[in-house]
mmCIF file of C-alpha atoms in Angstrom:
data_model
loop_
_atom_site.group_PDB
_atom_site.id
_atom_site.type_symbol
_atom_site.label_atom_id
_atom_site.label_comp_id
_atom_site.label_asym_id
_atom_site.label_seq_id
_atom_site.Cartn_x
_atom_site.Cartn_y
_atom_site.Cartn_z
ATOM 1 C CA MET A 85 14.622 -18.820 24.155
ATOM 2 C CA LYS A 86 13.794 -15.054 24.103
ATOM 3 C CA ARG A 87 12.328 -13.672 21.201
ATOM 4 C CA ILE A 88 11.441 -10.267 19.624
ATOM 5 C CA VAL A 89 8.041 -10.924 18.594
ATOM 6 C CA ILE A 90 4.773 -11.179 18.369
ATOM 7 C CA LEU A 91 2.470 -13.191 19.961
ATOM 8 C CA LEU A 92 -1.580 -13.869 19.067
ATOM 9 C CA LEU A 93 -4.231 -12.680 21.588
ATOM 10 C CA VAL A 94 -7.595 -13.229 23.396
ATOM 11 C CA THR A 95 -8.916 -11.233 25.327
ATOM 12 C CA ALA A 96 -12.457 -10.962 26.810
ATOM 13 C CA GLN A 97 -13.031 -7.142 25.661
ATOM 14 C CA SER A 98 -12.282 -7.849 22.078
ATOM 15 C CA VAL A 99 -14.565 -7.399 19.230
ATOM 16 C CA PHE A 100 -13.406 -10.644 17.440
ATOM 17 C CA ALA A 101 -13.063 -13.672 19.203
ATOM 18 C CA GLN A 102 -9.825 -13.703 18.197
ATOM 19 C CA ASP A 103 -7.443 -10.697 18.536
ATOM 20 C CA TYR A 104 -4.288 -10.718 16.541
ATOM 21 C CA GLU A 105 -1.454 -8.477 16.696
ATOM 22 C CA ILE A 106 -0.872 -6.624 13.505
ATOM 23 C CA LEU A 107 2.355 -5.403 11.921
ATOM 24 C CA PHE A 108 2.463 -2.135 10.535
ATOM 25 C CA THR A 109 4.517 0.887 9.773
ATOM 26 C CA LYS A 110 4.061 4.189 11.719
ATOM 27 C CA GLN A 111 5.304 7.849 10.145
ATOM 28 C CA VAL A 112 7.007 9.689 13.052
ATOM 29 C CA ASN A 113 8.367 12.942 12.197
ATOM 30 C CA ASN A 114 9.000 11.916 9.027
ATOM 31 C CA ASN A 115 10.641 8.928 10.319
ATOM 32 C CA ASP A 116 9.357 5.176 9.328
ATOM 33 C CA ASN A 117 9.588 2.594 11.854
ATOM 34 C CA ILE A 118 8.246 -0.622 12.191
ATOM 35 C CA HIS A 119 5.791 -1.300 15.024
ATOM 36 C CA SER A 120 2.690 -3.969 15.673
ATOM 37 C CA ILE A 121 -0.179 -2.962 17.732
ATOM 38 C CA ASN A 122 -3.050 -5.815 19.176
ATOM 39 C CA GLN A 123 -6.836 -4.925 18.900
ATOM 40 C CA ASP A 124 -6.954 -3.317 22.371
ATOM 41 C CA GLY A 125 -4.896 -0.833 20.752
ATOM 42 C CA ARG A 126 -0.879 -1.946 22.631
ATOM 43 C CA LEU A 127 1.772 -0.437 20.984
ATOM 44 C CA LYS A 128 5.060 -2.039 20.547
ATOM 45 C CA GLN A 129 8.159 -0.675 18.488
ATOM 46 C CA ILE A 130 10.005 -3.242 16.311
ATOM 47 C CA THR A 131 12.405 -1.530 14.371
ATOM 48 C CA ASN A 132 14.118 2.305 15.377
ATOM 49 C CA HIS A 133 16.919 3.730 12.557
ATOM 50 C CA PRO A 134 16.753 6.900 11.173
ATOM 51 C CA ARG A 135 16.682 5.853 7.673
ATOM 52 C CA LYS A 136 13.225 4.906 7.138
ATOM 53 C CA ASP A 137 12.022 0.776 7.795
ATOM 54 C CA SER A 138 8.394 -0.381 6.153
ATOM 55 C CA SER A 139 5.790 -3.166 4.598
ATOM 56 C CA PRO A 140 6.548 -5.856 7.210
ATOM 57 C CA VAL A 141 5.816 -9.522 6.934
ATOM 58 C CA MET A 142 6.612 -12.072 9.161
ATOM 59 C CA SER A 143 7.770 -15.198 7.479
ATOM 60 C CA PRO A 144 5.217 -18.654 7.657
ATOM 61 C CA ASP A 145 7.601 -20.040 11.162
ATOM 62 C CA GLY A 146 7.581 -16.612 12.719
ATOM 63 C CA GLU A 147 11.308 -16.356 13.084
ATOM 64 C CA TYR A 148 11.769 -13.544 10.701
ATOM 65 C CA MET A 149 10.261 -10.211 8.888
ATOM 66 C CA VAL A 150 10.793 -9.485 5.627
ATOM 67 C CA PHE A 151 10.907 -5.405 4.995
ATOM 68 C CA THR A 152 11.253 -2.244 3.159
ATOM 69 C CA SER A 153 14.158 0.007 4.125
ATOM 70 C CA GLU A 154 16.399 2.571 2.724
ATOM 71 C CA ARG A 155 19.161 2.077 5.364
ATOM 72 C CA LYS A 156 20.859 2.089 2.460
ATOM 73 C CA GLY A 157 20.032 3.851 -0.651
ATOM 74 C CA TRP A 158 16.025 3.928 -2.167
ATOM 75 C CA TRP A 159 14.044 1.572 -1.123
ATOM 76 C CA LYS A 160 15.515 -2.230 -0.435
ATOM 77 C CA ILE A 161 14.256 -5.351 0.653
ATOM 78 C CA TRP A 162 16.261 -6.235 4.250
ATOM 79 C CA LEU A 163 15.378 -9.016 6.635
ATOM 80 C CA MET A 164 15.288 -9.511 10.419
ATOM 81 C CA ASN A 165 15.258 -11.983 12.495
ATOM 82 C CA LEU A 166 13.303 -12.062 15.044
ATOM 83 C CA GLU A 167 15.155 -14.334 17.678
ATOM 84 C CA SER A 168 18.496 -12.180 18.322
ATOM 85 C CA GLY A 169 17.791 -9.129 16.284
ATOM 86 C CA GLU A 170 19.971 -9.350 13.268
ATOM 87 C CA PHE A 171 19.228 -7.562 9.794
ATOM 88 C CA LYS A 172 20.727 -8.176 7.143
ATOM 89 C CA GLN A 173 20.078 -6.920 3.541
ATOM 90 C CA LEU A 174 18.983 -8.712 0.911
ATOM 91 C CA THR A 175 18.518 -6.935 -2.481
ATOM 92 C CA ASP A 176 20.703 -4.139 -3.715
ATOM 93 C CA ALA A 177 20.097 -2.794 -6.850
ATOM 94 C CA SER A 178 20.135 1.130 -8.005
ATOM 95 C CA SER A 179 16.601 0.579 -8.470
ATOM 96 C CA ALA A 180 13.957 0.456 -5.213
ATOM 97 C CA GLU A 181 12.401 -2.726 -4.597
ATOM 98 C CA TYR A 182 9.585 -3.859 -2.714
ATOM 99 C CA SER A 183 6.614 -5.339 -1.717
ATOM 100 C CA PRO A 184 8.076 -8.455 -0.494
ATOM 101 C CA SER A 185 5.724 -11.767 0.513
ATOM 102 C CA TRP A 186 6.583 -15.075 1.923
ATOM 103 C CA SER A 187 6.273 -18.385 -0.914
ATOM 104 C CA PRO A 188 4.560 -20.833 1.835
ATOM 105 C CA ASP A 189 7.061 -22.772 2.645
ATOM 106 C CA GLY A 190 9.204 -19.475 4.357
ATOM 107 C CA ASN A 191 12.054 -20.345 2.007
ATOM 108 C CA GLN A 192 11.112 -17.804 -0.922
ATOM 109 C CA ILE A 193 10.920 -14.190 -1.261
ATOM 110 C CA VAL A 194 8.606 -12.325 -4.481
ATOM 111 C CA PHE A 195 9.174 -8.674 -4.487
ATOM 112 C CA VAL A 196 8.751 -6.170 -7.292
ATOM 113 C CA SER A 197 12.251 -4.495 -8.648
ATOM 114 C CA SER A 198 13.000 -1.492 -11.303
ATOM 115 C CA ARG A 199 16.735 -3.169 -11.577
ATOM 116 C CA ASN A 200 15.870 -4.293 -15.853
ATOM 117 C CA GLY A 201 14.208 -0.786 -16.477
ATOM 118 C CA GLY A 202 10.571 -1.579 -15.469
ATOM 119 C CA SER A 203 8.361 -2.557 -12.594
ATOM 120 C CA GLU A 204 8.756 -6.436 -13.146
ATOM 121 C CA ILE A 205 7.804 -9.256 -10.419
ATOM 122 C CA TYR A 206 11.362 -11.326 -8.893
ATOM 123 C CA THR A 207 12.016 -14.347 -6.538
ATOM 124 C CA MET A 208 14.280 -15.166 -4.051
ATOM 125 C CA THR A 209 15.821 -17.033 -1.811
ATOM 126 C CA ARG A 210 15.113 -15.742 1.664
ATOM 127 C CA ASN A 211 18.859 -15.240 2.093
ATOM 128 C CA GLY A 212 18.965 -13.182 -0.727
ATOM 129 C CA ASN A 213 20.005 -15.069 -3.381
ATOM 130 C CA ALA A 214 19.009 -16.871 -7.039
ATOM 131 C CA ILE A 215 17.466 -13.812 -7.861
ATOM 132 C CA LYS A 216 14.866 -14.237 -10.742
ATOM 133 C CA GLN A 217 12.801 -12.050 -12.987
ATOM 134 C CA ILE A 218 9.533 -14.349 -13.556
ATOM 135 C CA SER A 219 7.248 -11.775 -15.000
ATOM 136 C CA THR A 220 7.174 -9.590 -18.518
ATOM 137 C CA GLY A 221 5.684 -6.239 -19.305
ATOM 138 C CA ARG A 222 7.288 -3.554 -17.316
ATOM 139 C CA ASN A 223 4.013 -2.838 -15.480
ATOM 140 C CA ASN A 224 3.751 -5.330 -12.657
ATOM 141 C CA THR A 225 3.403 -4.676 -8.801
ATOM 142 C CA MET A 226 2.289 -6.171 -5.670
ATOM 143 C CA PRO A 227 2.543 -9.442 -5.767
ATOM 144 C CA SER A 228 1.748 -12.539 -3.114
ATOM 145 C CA TRP A 229 2.780 -15.828 -2.728
ATOM 146 C CA ALA A 230 0.005 -17.769 -1.952
ATOM 147 C CA SER A 231 -1.211 -21.275 -0.466
ATOM 148 C CA ASN A 232 -1.692 -22.836 -3.562
ATOM 149 C CA GLY A 233 1.950 -22.782 -4.591
ATOM 150 C CA ARG A 234 0.937 -19.673 -7.383
ATOM 151 C CA ILE A 235 2.114 -16.083 -7.069
ATOM 152 C CA TYR A 236 -0.394 -13.740 -7.728
ATOM 153 C CA TYR A 237 -0.450 -9.202 -8.814
ATOM 154 C CA SER A 238 -1.547 -6.739 -10.067
ATOM 155 C CA SER A 239 -0.404 -5.985 -14.148
ATOM 156 C CA GLN A 240 -1.282 -3.156 -16.469
ATOM 157 C CA VAL A 241 -3.212 -3.907 -19.421
ATOM 158 C CA ASN A 242 -4.358 -1.789 -21.555
ATOM 159 C CA GLY A 243 -3.648 1.011 -19.168
ATOM 160 C CA VAL A 244 -5.829 -1.158 -16.094
ATOM 161 C CA TYR A 245 -4.075 -3.111 -13.368
ATOM 162 C CA GLN A 246 -5.779 -6.767 -13.710
ATOM 163 C CA ILE A 247 -5.072 -9.856 -11.443
ATOM 164 C CA MET A 248 -2.699 -12.238 -13.123
ATOM 165 C CA SER A 249 -1.758 -15.109 -11.297
ATOM 166 C CA ALA A 250 1.595 -17.578 -12.576
ATOM 167 C CA LYS A 251 3.887 -20.774 -11.165
ATOM 168 C CA PRO A 252 6.836 -19.502 -9.317
ATOM 169 C CA ASP A 253 9.150 -19.871 -12.043
ATOM 170 C CA GLY A 254 7.260 -17.300 -14.294
ATOM 171 C CA SER A 255 5.422 -20.184 -16.541
ATOM 172 C CA ASP A 256 1.114 -20.421 -16.611
ATOM 173 C CA THR A 257 0.225 -16.972 -16.858
ATOM 174 C CA GLN A 258 -3.240 -16.319 -16.427
ATOM 175 C CA GLN A 259 -5.114 -13.168 -16.371
ATOM 176 C CA LEU A 260 -8.213 -13.779 -13.751
ATOM 177 C CA THR A 261 -10.093 -10.275 -14.181
ATOM 178 C CA THR A 262 -11.150 -7.738 -17.521
ATOM 179 C CA GLY A 263 -13.182 -4.762 -16.888
ATOM 180 C CA LYS A 264 -13.063 -1.090 -15.777
ATOM 181 C CA GLY A 265 -10.845 -0.485 -12.333
ATOM 182 C CA ASP A 266 -7.781 -0.771 -10.875
ATOM 183 C CA LYS A 267 -7.296 -4.225 -9.210
ATOM 184 C CA LEU A 268 -4.352 -4.175 -6.568
ATOM 185 C CA MET A 269 -2.085 -5.878 -4.588
ATOM 186 C CA PRO A 270 -4.431 -9.282 -4.584
ATOM 187 C CA GLN A 271 -4.238 -11.775 -1.650
ATOM 188 C CA LEU A 272 -5.990 -15.276 -1.844
ATOM 189 C CA SER A 273 -8.111 -16.066 1.235
ATOM 190 C CA PRO A 274 -6.874 -18.395 3.181
ATOM 191 C CA ASP A 275 -9.532 -21.331 2.371
ATOM 192 C CA GLN A 276 -8.366 -20.716 -1.936
ATOM 193 C CA ARG A 277 -12.029 -19.568 -2.728
ATOM 194 C CA MET A 278 -11.763 -15.548 -2.356
ATOM 195 C CA MET A 279 -9.421 -12.953 -4.142
ATOM 196 C CA LEU A 280 -9.245 -10.103 -1.700
ATOM 197 C CA TYR A 281 -8.021 -6.867 -3.327
ATOM 198 C CA TYR A 282 -8.188 -2.760 -3.908
ATOM 199 C CA GLY A 283 -9.627 -0.978 -6.395
ATOM 200 C CA ASN A 284 -11.411 2.390 -8.388
ATOM 201 C CA LEU A 285 -13.965 0.542 -9.955
ATOM 202 C CA HIS A 286 -16.766 2.885 -7.799
ATOM 203 C CA GLY A 287 -14.732 5.870 -8.393
ATOM 204 C CA ASN A 288 -12.559 5.867 -4.969
ATOM 205 C CA MET A 289 -10.340 3.085 -3.648
ATOM 206 C CA GLU A 290 -12.123 0.854 -1.912
ATOM 207 C CA ILE A 291 -11.701 -3.192 -0.668
ATOM 208 C CA TYR A 292 -13.238 -6.038 -2.509
ATOM 209 C CA LYS A 293 -13.218 -9.528 -2.583
ATOM 210 C CA MET A 294 -13.881 -11.252 -5.653
ATOM 211 C CA GLU A 295 -15.120 -15.222 -6.096
ATOM 212 C CA LEU A 296 -13.000 -17.129 -7.603
ATOM 213 C CA ALA A 297 -15.112 -19.765 -9.389
ATOM 214 C CA SER A 298 -17.456 -16.883 -10.092
ATOM 215 C CA GLY A 299 -15.413 -14.374 -11.363
ATOM 216 C CA GLN A 300 -17.888 -12.184 -8.781
ATOM 217 C CA ALA A 301 -16.433 -9.068 -7.217
ATOM 218 C CA ILE A 302 -17.993 -8.020 -3.586
ATOM 219 C CA ARG A 303 -17.803 -4.452 -2.366
ATOM 220 C CA LEU A 304 -16.725 -4.747 1.730
ATOM 221 C CA THR A 305 -16.223 -0.702 2.070
ATOM 222 C CA ASN A 306 -17.480 1.951 1.227
ATOM 223 C CA ASN A 307 -15.654 5.138 2.791
ATOM 224 C CA PRO A 308 -15.125 9.124 1.151
ATOM 225 C CA LEU A 309 -10.977 8.331 2.511
ATOM 226 C CA MET A 310 -9.274 5.771 0.835
ATOM 227 C CA ASP A 311 -9.215 1.883 1.415
ATOM 228 C CA ILE A 312 -6.025 0.334 0.363
ATOM 229 C CA ARG A 313 -3.969 -2.498 1.078
ATOM 230 C CA ALA A 314 -6.100 -5.339 2.781
ATOM 231 C CA ARG A 315 -4.560 -8.401 3.913
ATOM 232 C CA TRP A 316 -6.184 -11.558 5.455
ATOM 233 C CA SER A 317 -5.997 -13.332 8.927
ATOM 234 C CA PRO A 318 -4.830 -16.236 9.004
ATOM 235 C CA ASP A 319 -7.651 -18.726 9.540
ATOM 236 C CA GLY A 320 -9.108 -15.690 6.606
ATOM 237 C CA SER A 321 -11.747 -14.389 9.565
ATOM 238 C CA LEU A 322 -10.749 -10.770 9.260
ATOM 239 C CA ILE A 323 -9.428 -8.723 7.194
ATOM 240 C CA VAL A 324 -6.842 -5.921 7.792
ATOM 241 C CA PHE A 325 -6.400 -2.310 5.725
ATOM 242 C CA GLU A 326 -5.861 1.106 5.395
ATOM 243 C CA ARG A 327 -8.331 4.202 5.506
ATOM 244 C CA GLY A 328 -6.741 7.365 5.305
ATOM 245 C CA ASN A 329 -5.465 10.399 2.902
ATOM 246 C CA LYS A 330 -2.480 9.073 2.689
ATOM 247 C CA ARG A 331 -0.997 12.531 4.548
ATOM 248 C CA ASN A 332 -1.860 13.091 7.622
ATOM 249 C CA ASN A 333 -4.386 10.717 8.555
ATOM 250 C CA GLN A 334 -3.926 7.294 7.260
ATOM 251 C CA GLN A 335 -5.117 4.662 9.720
ATOM 252 C CA ILE A 336 -5.000 1.231 10.491
ATOM 253 C CA TYR A 337 -8.786 -0.722 10.238
ATOM 254 C CA LEU A 338 -9.917 -3.986 11.292
ATOM 255 C CA MET A 339 -12.712 -5.828 10.013
ATOM 256 C CA ARG A 340 -14.636 -8.992 9.471
ATOM 257 C CA ALA A 341 -13.992 -10.709 6.143
ATOM 258 C CA ASP A 342 -17.661 -9.943 5.398
ATOM 259 C CA GLY A 343 -16.709 -6.093 5.672
ATOM 260 C CA SER A 344 -19.049 -5.831 9.193
ATOM 261 C CA GLU A 345 -17.421 -4.397 12.062
ATOM 262 C CA GLN A 346 -14.970 -2.220 10.723
ATOM 263 C CA LYS A 347 -12.618 -1.160 13.679
ATOM 264 C CA PRO A 348 -9.747 1.206 13.692
ATOM 265 C CA LEU A 349 -7.189 0.164 15.495
ATOM 266 C CA THR A 350 -4.546 3.915 15.235
ATOM 267 C CA ARG A 351 -6.056 6.853 15.578
ATOM 268 C CA SER A 352 -4.008 9.542 14.463
ATOM 269 C CA GLY A 353 -0.980 10.503 12.455
ATOM 270 C CA TYR A 354 0.410 8.392 9.362
ATOM 271 C CA ASN A 355 -0.264 4.926 9.561
ATOM 272 C CA TYR A 356 -0.043 2.262 6.914
ATOM 273 C CA ALA A 357 1.822 -0.834 5.526
ATOM 274 C CA PRO A 358 -0.167 -3.564 8.229
ATOM 275 C CA SER A 359 0.057 -6.965 8.130
ATOM 276 C CA PHE A 360 -1.021 -10.160 10.698
ATOM 277 C CA ALA A 361 1.476 -11.713 12.728
ATOM 278 C CA VAL A 362 1.407 -15.833 12.650
ATOM 279 C CA LYS A 363 1.419 -17.750 16.330
ATOM 280 C CA VAL A 364 4.921 -18.703 17.545
ATOM 281 C CA ASP A 365 4.159 -21.754 19.567
#
Protein backbone atom coordinates (compact mmCIF):
# COMPACT_ATOMS: atom_id res chain seq x y z
CA MET A 1 0.00 0.00 0.00
CA LYS A 2 1.13 3.48 -0.80
CA ARG A 3 1.13 5.71 2.26
CA ILE A 4 1.58 9.44 2.61
CA VAL A 5 3.26 8.78 5.93
CA ILE A 6 6.34 9.42 7.99
CA LEU A 7 8.66 6.57 8.98
CA LEU A 8 11.21 6.09 11.70
CA LEU A 9 14.78 6.00 10.41
CA VAL A 10 18.13 5.17 12.02
CA THR A 11 21.22 6.85 10.61
CA ALA A 12 24.87 6.38 11.48
CA GLN A 13 25.35 10.15 11.48
CA SER A 14 22.71 10.77 14.15
CA VAL A 15 23.63 12.33 17.48
CA PHE A 16 20.83 10.29 19.07
CA ALA A 17 20.54 6.52 18.75
CA GLN A 18 17.00 6.74 17.41
CA ASP A 19 16.27 9.18 14.60
CA TYR A 20 12.58 10.03 14.82
CA GLU A 21 10.68 11.95 12.19
CA ILE A 22 9.02 15.09 13.54
CA LEU A 23 5.73 16.57 12.33
CA PHE A 24 5.51 20.35 12.68
CA THR A 25 4.02 23.53 11.24
CA LYS A 26 6.13 25.71 8.95
CA GLN A 27 5.08 29.23 8.02
CA VAL A 28 6.16 30.56 4.61
CA ASN A 29 4.91 33.95 3.40
CA ASN A 30 2.30 33.99 6.17
CA ASN A 31 0.93 30.63 5.05
CA ASP A 32 1.14 27.71 7.49
CA ASN A 33 1.42 24.12 6.27
CA ILE A 34 2.37 20.84 7.90
CA HIS A 35 5.81 19.40 7.23
CA SER A 36 8.03 16.66 8.58
CA ILE A 37 11.74 16.71 9.29
CA ASN A 38 14.23 14.09 10.43
CA GLN A 39 17.34 14.57 12.54
CA ASP A 40 19.52 15.10 9.49
CA GLY A 41 17.33 17.96 8.28
CA ARG A 42 15.48 16.18 5.48
CA LEU A 43 12.26 18.16 5.01
CA LYS A 44 8.98 16.94 3.54
CA GLN A 45 5.77 18.92 3.02
CA ILE A 46 2.61 17.07 4.10
CA THR A 47 -0.17 19.61 3.44
CA ASN A 48 -0.36 22.35 0.84
CA HIS A 49 -3.35 24.65 1.24
CA PRO A 50 -3.80 28.44 0.91
CA ARG A 51 -5.46 28.53 4.35
CA LYS A 52 -3.49 27.67 7.49
CA ASP A 53 -2.91 24.07 8.67
CA SER A 54 -1.31 23.58 12.08
CA SER A 55 -0.63 21.40 15.14
CA PRO A 56 -0.35 17.91 13.58
CA VAL A 57 -0.58 14.75 15.69
CA MET A 58 -0.38 11.27 14.16
CA SER A 59 -2.78 8.55 15.33
CA PRO A 60 -1.31 5.63 17.32
CA ASP A 61 -1.73 3.29 14.34
CA GLY A 62 -0.03 5.75 11.97
CA GLU A 63 -3.00 5.82 9.60
CA TYR A 64 -4.36 9.29 10.35
CA MET A 65 -3.21 12.77 11.29
CA VAL A 66 -5.41 15.11 13.29
CA PHE A 67 -4.66 18.82 13.01
CA THR A 68 -6.16 22.29 13.24
CA SER A 69 -6.97 24.32 10.15
CA GLU A 70 -8.57 27.49 8.86
CA ARG A 71 -9.65 25.84 5.60
CA LYS A 72 -13.26 26.69 6.49
CA GLY A 73 -13.53 29.55 8.97
CA TRP A 74 -11.61 30.03 12.21
CA TRP A 75 -9.47 27.20 13.63
CA LYS A 76 -11.28 23.84 13.45
CA ILE A 77 -10.22 20.21 13.96
CA TRP A 78 -9.53 18.25 10.78
CA LEU A 79 -8.49 14.68 9.98
CA MET A 80 -6.18 13.50 7.20
CA ASN A 81 -6.10 9.90 5.99
CA LEU A 82 -2.38 9.39 5.44
CA GLU A 83 -2.93 6.50 3.02
CA SER A 84 -5.47 8.11 0.71
CA GLY A 85 -4.62 11.76 1.31
CA GLU A 86 -8.30 12.52 1.97
CA PHE A 87 -9.33 15.24 4.44
CA LYS A 88 -12.34 15.45 6.74
CA GLN A 89 -13.53 18.34 8.89
CA LEU A 90 -14.41 17.11 12.39
CA THR A 91 -15.66 20.23 14.20
CA ASP A 92 -17.67 23.23 13.01
CA ALA A 93 -18.52 25.49 15.96
CA SER A 94 -18.48 29.27 15.62
CA SER A 95 -15.55 29.46 18.06
CA ALA A 96 -11.92 28.45 17.59
CA GLU A 97 -11.26 24.73 18.23
CA TYR A 98 -7.71 23.49 18.60
CA SER A 99 -5.08 21.47 20.50
CA PRO A 100 -6.18 17.96 19.46
CA SER A 101 -4.73 14.79 21.03
CA TRP A 102 -5.49 11.10 20.38
CA SER A 103 -6.76 8.55 22.88
CA PRO A 104 -4.34 5.62 23.34
CA ASP A 105 -6.52 3.33 21.21
CA GLY A 106 -6.89 5.92 18.45
CA ASN A 107 -10.70 5.85 18.58
CA GLN A 108 -11.24 9.24 20.21
CA ILE A 109 -9.80 12.76 20.19
CA VAL A 110 -9.60 15.32 22.97
CA PHE A 111 -9.49 19.03 22.06
CA VAL A 112 -10.22 22.59 23.20
CA SER A 113 -13.28 24.60 22.22
CA SER A 114 -14.99 27.82 23.32
CA ARG A 115 -18.34 26.79 21.83
CA ASN A 116 -20.07 27.30 25.18
CA GLY A 117 -18.39 30.61 26.01
CA GLY A 118 -15.23 29.61 27.86
CA SER A 119 -12.15 27.60 26.94
CA GLU A 120 -13.07 24.01 27.82
CA ILE A 121 -11.90 20.45 27.16
CA TYR A 122 -14.02 18.22 24.91
CA THR A 123 -13.84 14.67 23.58
CA MET A 124 -15.24 13.18 20.38
CA THR A 125 -14.88 10.08 18.24
CA ARG A 126 -12.28 10.23 15.50
CA ASN A 127 -15.13 10.76 13.04
CA GLY A 128 -16.21 13.91 14.87
CA ASN A 129 -19.26 12.37 16.60
CA ALA A 130 -20.38 12.22 20.25
CA ILE A 131 -18.81 15.56 21.23
CA LYS A 132 -18.81 15.91 25.03
CA GLN A 133 -17.54 18.64 27.37
CA ILE A 134 -15.51 17.14 30.23
CA SER A 135 -14.16 20.24 32.04
CA THR A 136 -15.68 23.24 33.78
CA GLY A 137 -14.26 26.60 34.78
CA ARG A 138 -13.98 28.44 31.44
CA ASN A 139 -10.15 28.54 31.37
CA ASN A 140 -8.94 25.05 30.48
CA THR A 141 -6.50 24.29 27.69
CA MET A 142 -3.81 22.08 26.10
CA PRO A 143 -5.11 18.55 26.82
CA SER A 144 -3.33 15.26 26.24
CA TRP A 145 -4.78 11.76 26.46
CA ALA A 146 -2.20 9.66 28.30
CA SER A 147 -1.33 5.98 28.07
CA ASN A 148 -2.89 5.39 31.50
CA GLY A 149 -6.28 6.37 30.05
CA ARG A 150 -6.56 9.71 31.84
CA ILE A 151 -6.71 13.16 30.26
CA TYR A 152 -4.26 15.82 31.47
CA TYR A 153 -4.70 19.53 30.81
CA SER A 154 -3.89 22.99 32.14
CA SER A 155 -6.53 24.87 34.12
CA GLN A 156 -6.40 28.38 35.51
CA VAL A 157 -6.66 28.31 39.31
CA ASN A 158 -6.50 31.66 41.11
CA GLY A 159 -4.87 33.23 38.05
CA VAL A 160 -2.20 30.52 37.58
CA TYR A 161 -2.37 27.57 35.17
CA GLN A 162 -2.05 24.29 37.08
CA ILE A 163 -1.99 20.71 35.83
CA MET A 164 -5.26 18.82 36.13
CA SER A 165 -6.20 15.20 35.49
CA ALA A 166 -9.57 13.59 34.79
CA LYS A 167 -11.14 10.42 33.50
CA PRO A 168 -12.34 10.62 29.88
CA ASP A 169 -15.93 11.14 31.04
CA GLY A 170 -14.86 14.17 33.10
CA SER A 171 -15.15 12.46 36.47
CA ASP A 172 -12.48 12.09 39.17
CA THR A 173 -10.92 15.49 38.42
CA GLN A 174 -7.65 15.99 40.30
CA GLN A 175 -5.33 18.99 40.65
CA LEU A 176 -1.74 17.75 40.43
CA THR A 177 0.21 20.99 40.95
CA THR A 178 0.06 24.13 43.06
CA GLY A 179 2.29 27.15 43.60
CA LYS A 180 3.63 29.91 41.40
CA GLY A 181 4.26 29.79 37.68
CA ASP A 182 1.99 28.64 34.87
CA LYS A 183 2.30 24.97 33.95
CA LEU A 184 1.18 24.41 30.38
CA MET A 185 0.65 21.51 27.99
CA PRO A 186 1.18 18.56 30.38
CA GLN A 187 2.39 15.34 28.75
CA LEU A 188 2.70 12.09 30.73
CA SER A 189 5.85 10.10 29.95
CA PRO A 190 5.48 6.68 28.28
CA ASP A 191 6.57 4.98 31.53
CA GLN A 192 3.95 7.08 33.41
CA ARG A 193 6.52 8.37 35.92
CA MET A 194 7.14 11.92 34.70
CA MET A 195 4.98 14.85 33.64
CA LEU A 196 6.46 17.10 30.95
CA TYR A 197 5.28 20.71 30.66
CA TYR A 198 6.46 24.24 30.00
CA GLY A 199 6.09 27.19 32.33
CA ASN A 200 7.32 30.55 33.58
CA LEU A 201 8.29 29.79 37.18
CA HIS A 202 11.66 31.45 36.62
CA GLY A 203 10.29 34.36 34.57
CA ASN A 204 10.89 33.01 31.08
CA MET A 205 9.07 30.12 29.45
CA GLU A 206 11.17 26.97 29.95
CA ILE A 207 10.68 23.20 29.74
CA TYR A 208 10.23 21.20 32.96
CA LYS A 209 9.46 17.65 33.96
CA MET A 210 7.90 16.64 37.26
CA GLU A 211 8.29 13.32 39.03
CA LEU A 212 4.75 12.22 39.80
CA ALA A 213 5.66 10.20 42.91
CA SER A 214 7.41 13.08 44.68
CA GLY A 215 6.05 16.16 42.88
CA GLN A 216 9.63 17.35 42.34
CA ALA A 217 10.04 19.54 39.25
CA ILE A 218 13.25 19.47 37.20
CA ARG A 219 14.12 22.35 34.91
CA LEU A 220 15.33 21.03 31.52
CA THR A 221 16.03 24.25 29.58
CA ASN A 222 17.50 27.65 30.40
CA ASN A 223 17.58 29.98 27.42
CA PRO A 224 16.83 33.70 26.88
CA LEU A 225 14.36 32.70 24.16
CA MET A 226 11.09 30.98 25.00
CA ASP A 227 11.11 27.17 25.19
CA ILE A 228 7.56 25.86 24.76
CA ARG A 229 5.25 23.06 23.57
CA ALA A 230 7.34 20.02 24.50
CA ARG A 231 6.42 16.40 23.72
CA TRP A 232 7.94 12.99 24.53
CA SER A 233 9.22 10.59 21.91
CA PRO A 234 7.31 7.28 21.81
CA ASP A 235 10.06 5.55 23.83
CA GLY A 236 10.47 8.45 26.30
CA SER A 237 14.16 8.95 25.52
CA LEU A 238 13.83 12.26 23.64
CA ILE A 239 11.86 15.49 23.84
CA VAL A 240 10.92 17.79 20.96
CA PHE A 241 10.07 21.43 21.61
CA GLU A 242 10.05 24.98 20.19
CA ARG A 243 12.59 27.70 20.93
CA GLY A 244 12.23 31.27 19.73
CA ASN A 245 10.49 34.61 19.98
CA LYS A 246 7.22 33.49 18.26
CA ARG A 247 7.78 36.01 15.47
CA ASN A 248 10.49 35.57 12.86
CA ASN A 249 12.67 33.13 14.80
CA GLN A 250 10.87 30.05 16.07
CA GLN A 251 12.75 26.77 15.68
CA ILE A 252 12.13 23.08 16.37
CA TYR A 253 14.61 21.51 18.81
CA LEU A 254 15.35 18.00 19.98
CA MET A 255 16.97 17.02 23.29
CA ARG A 256 17.48 14.01 25.51
CA ALA A 257 14.94 13.37 28.27
CA ASP A 258 17.39 14.79 30.85
CA GLY A 259 17.68 18.08 28.92
CA SER A 260 21.13 17.39 27.47
CA GLU A 261 22.30 17.60 23.84
CA GLN A 262 19.81 20.24 22.71
CA LYS A 263 19.91 20.30 18.92
CA PRO A 264 18.02 22.53 16.43
CA LEU A 265 16.24 20.70 13.63
CA THR A 266 15.17 23.89 11.85
CA ARG A 267 17.34 26.99 11.66
CA SER A 268 15.34 29.79 10.04
CA GLY A 269 11.83 31.17 9.83
CA TYR A 270 8.77 30.46 11.94
CA ASN A 271 8.31 26.78 12.84
CA TYR A 272 6.03 25.50 15.58
CA ALA A 273 3.75 22.79 17.08
CA PRO A 274 6.06 19.74 16.78
CA SER A 275 5.09 16.16 17.53
CA PHE A 276 6.74 12.79 17.01
CA ALA A 277 5.62 10.53 14.20
CA VAL A 278 4.89 6.91 15.06
CA LYS A 279 6.45 3.91 13.38
CA VAL A 280 4.44 2.20 10.67
CA ASP A 281 5.45 -1.36 9.76
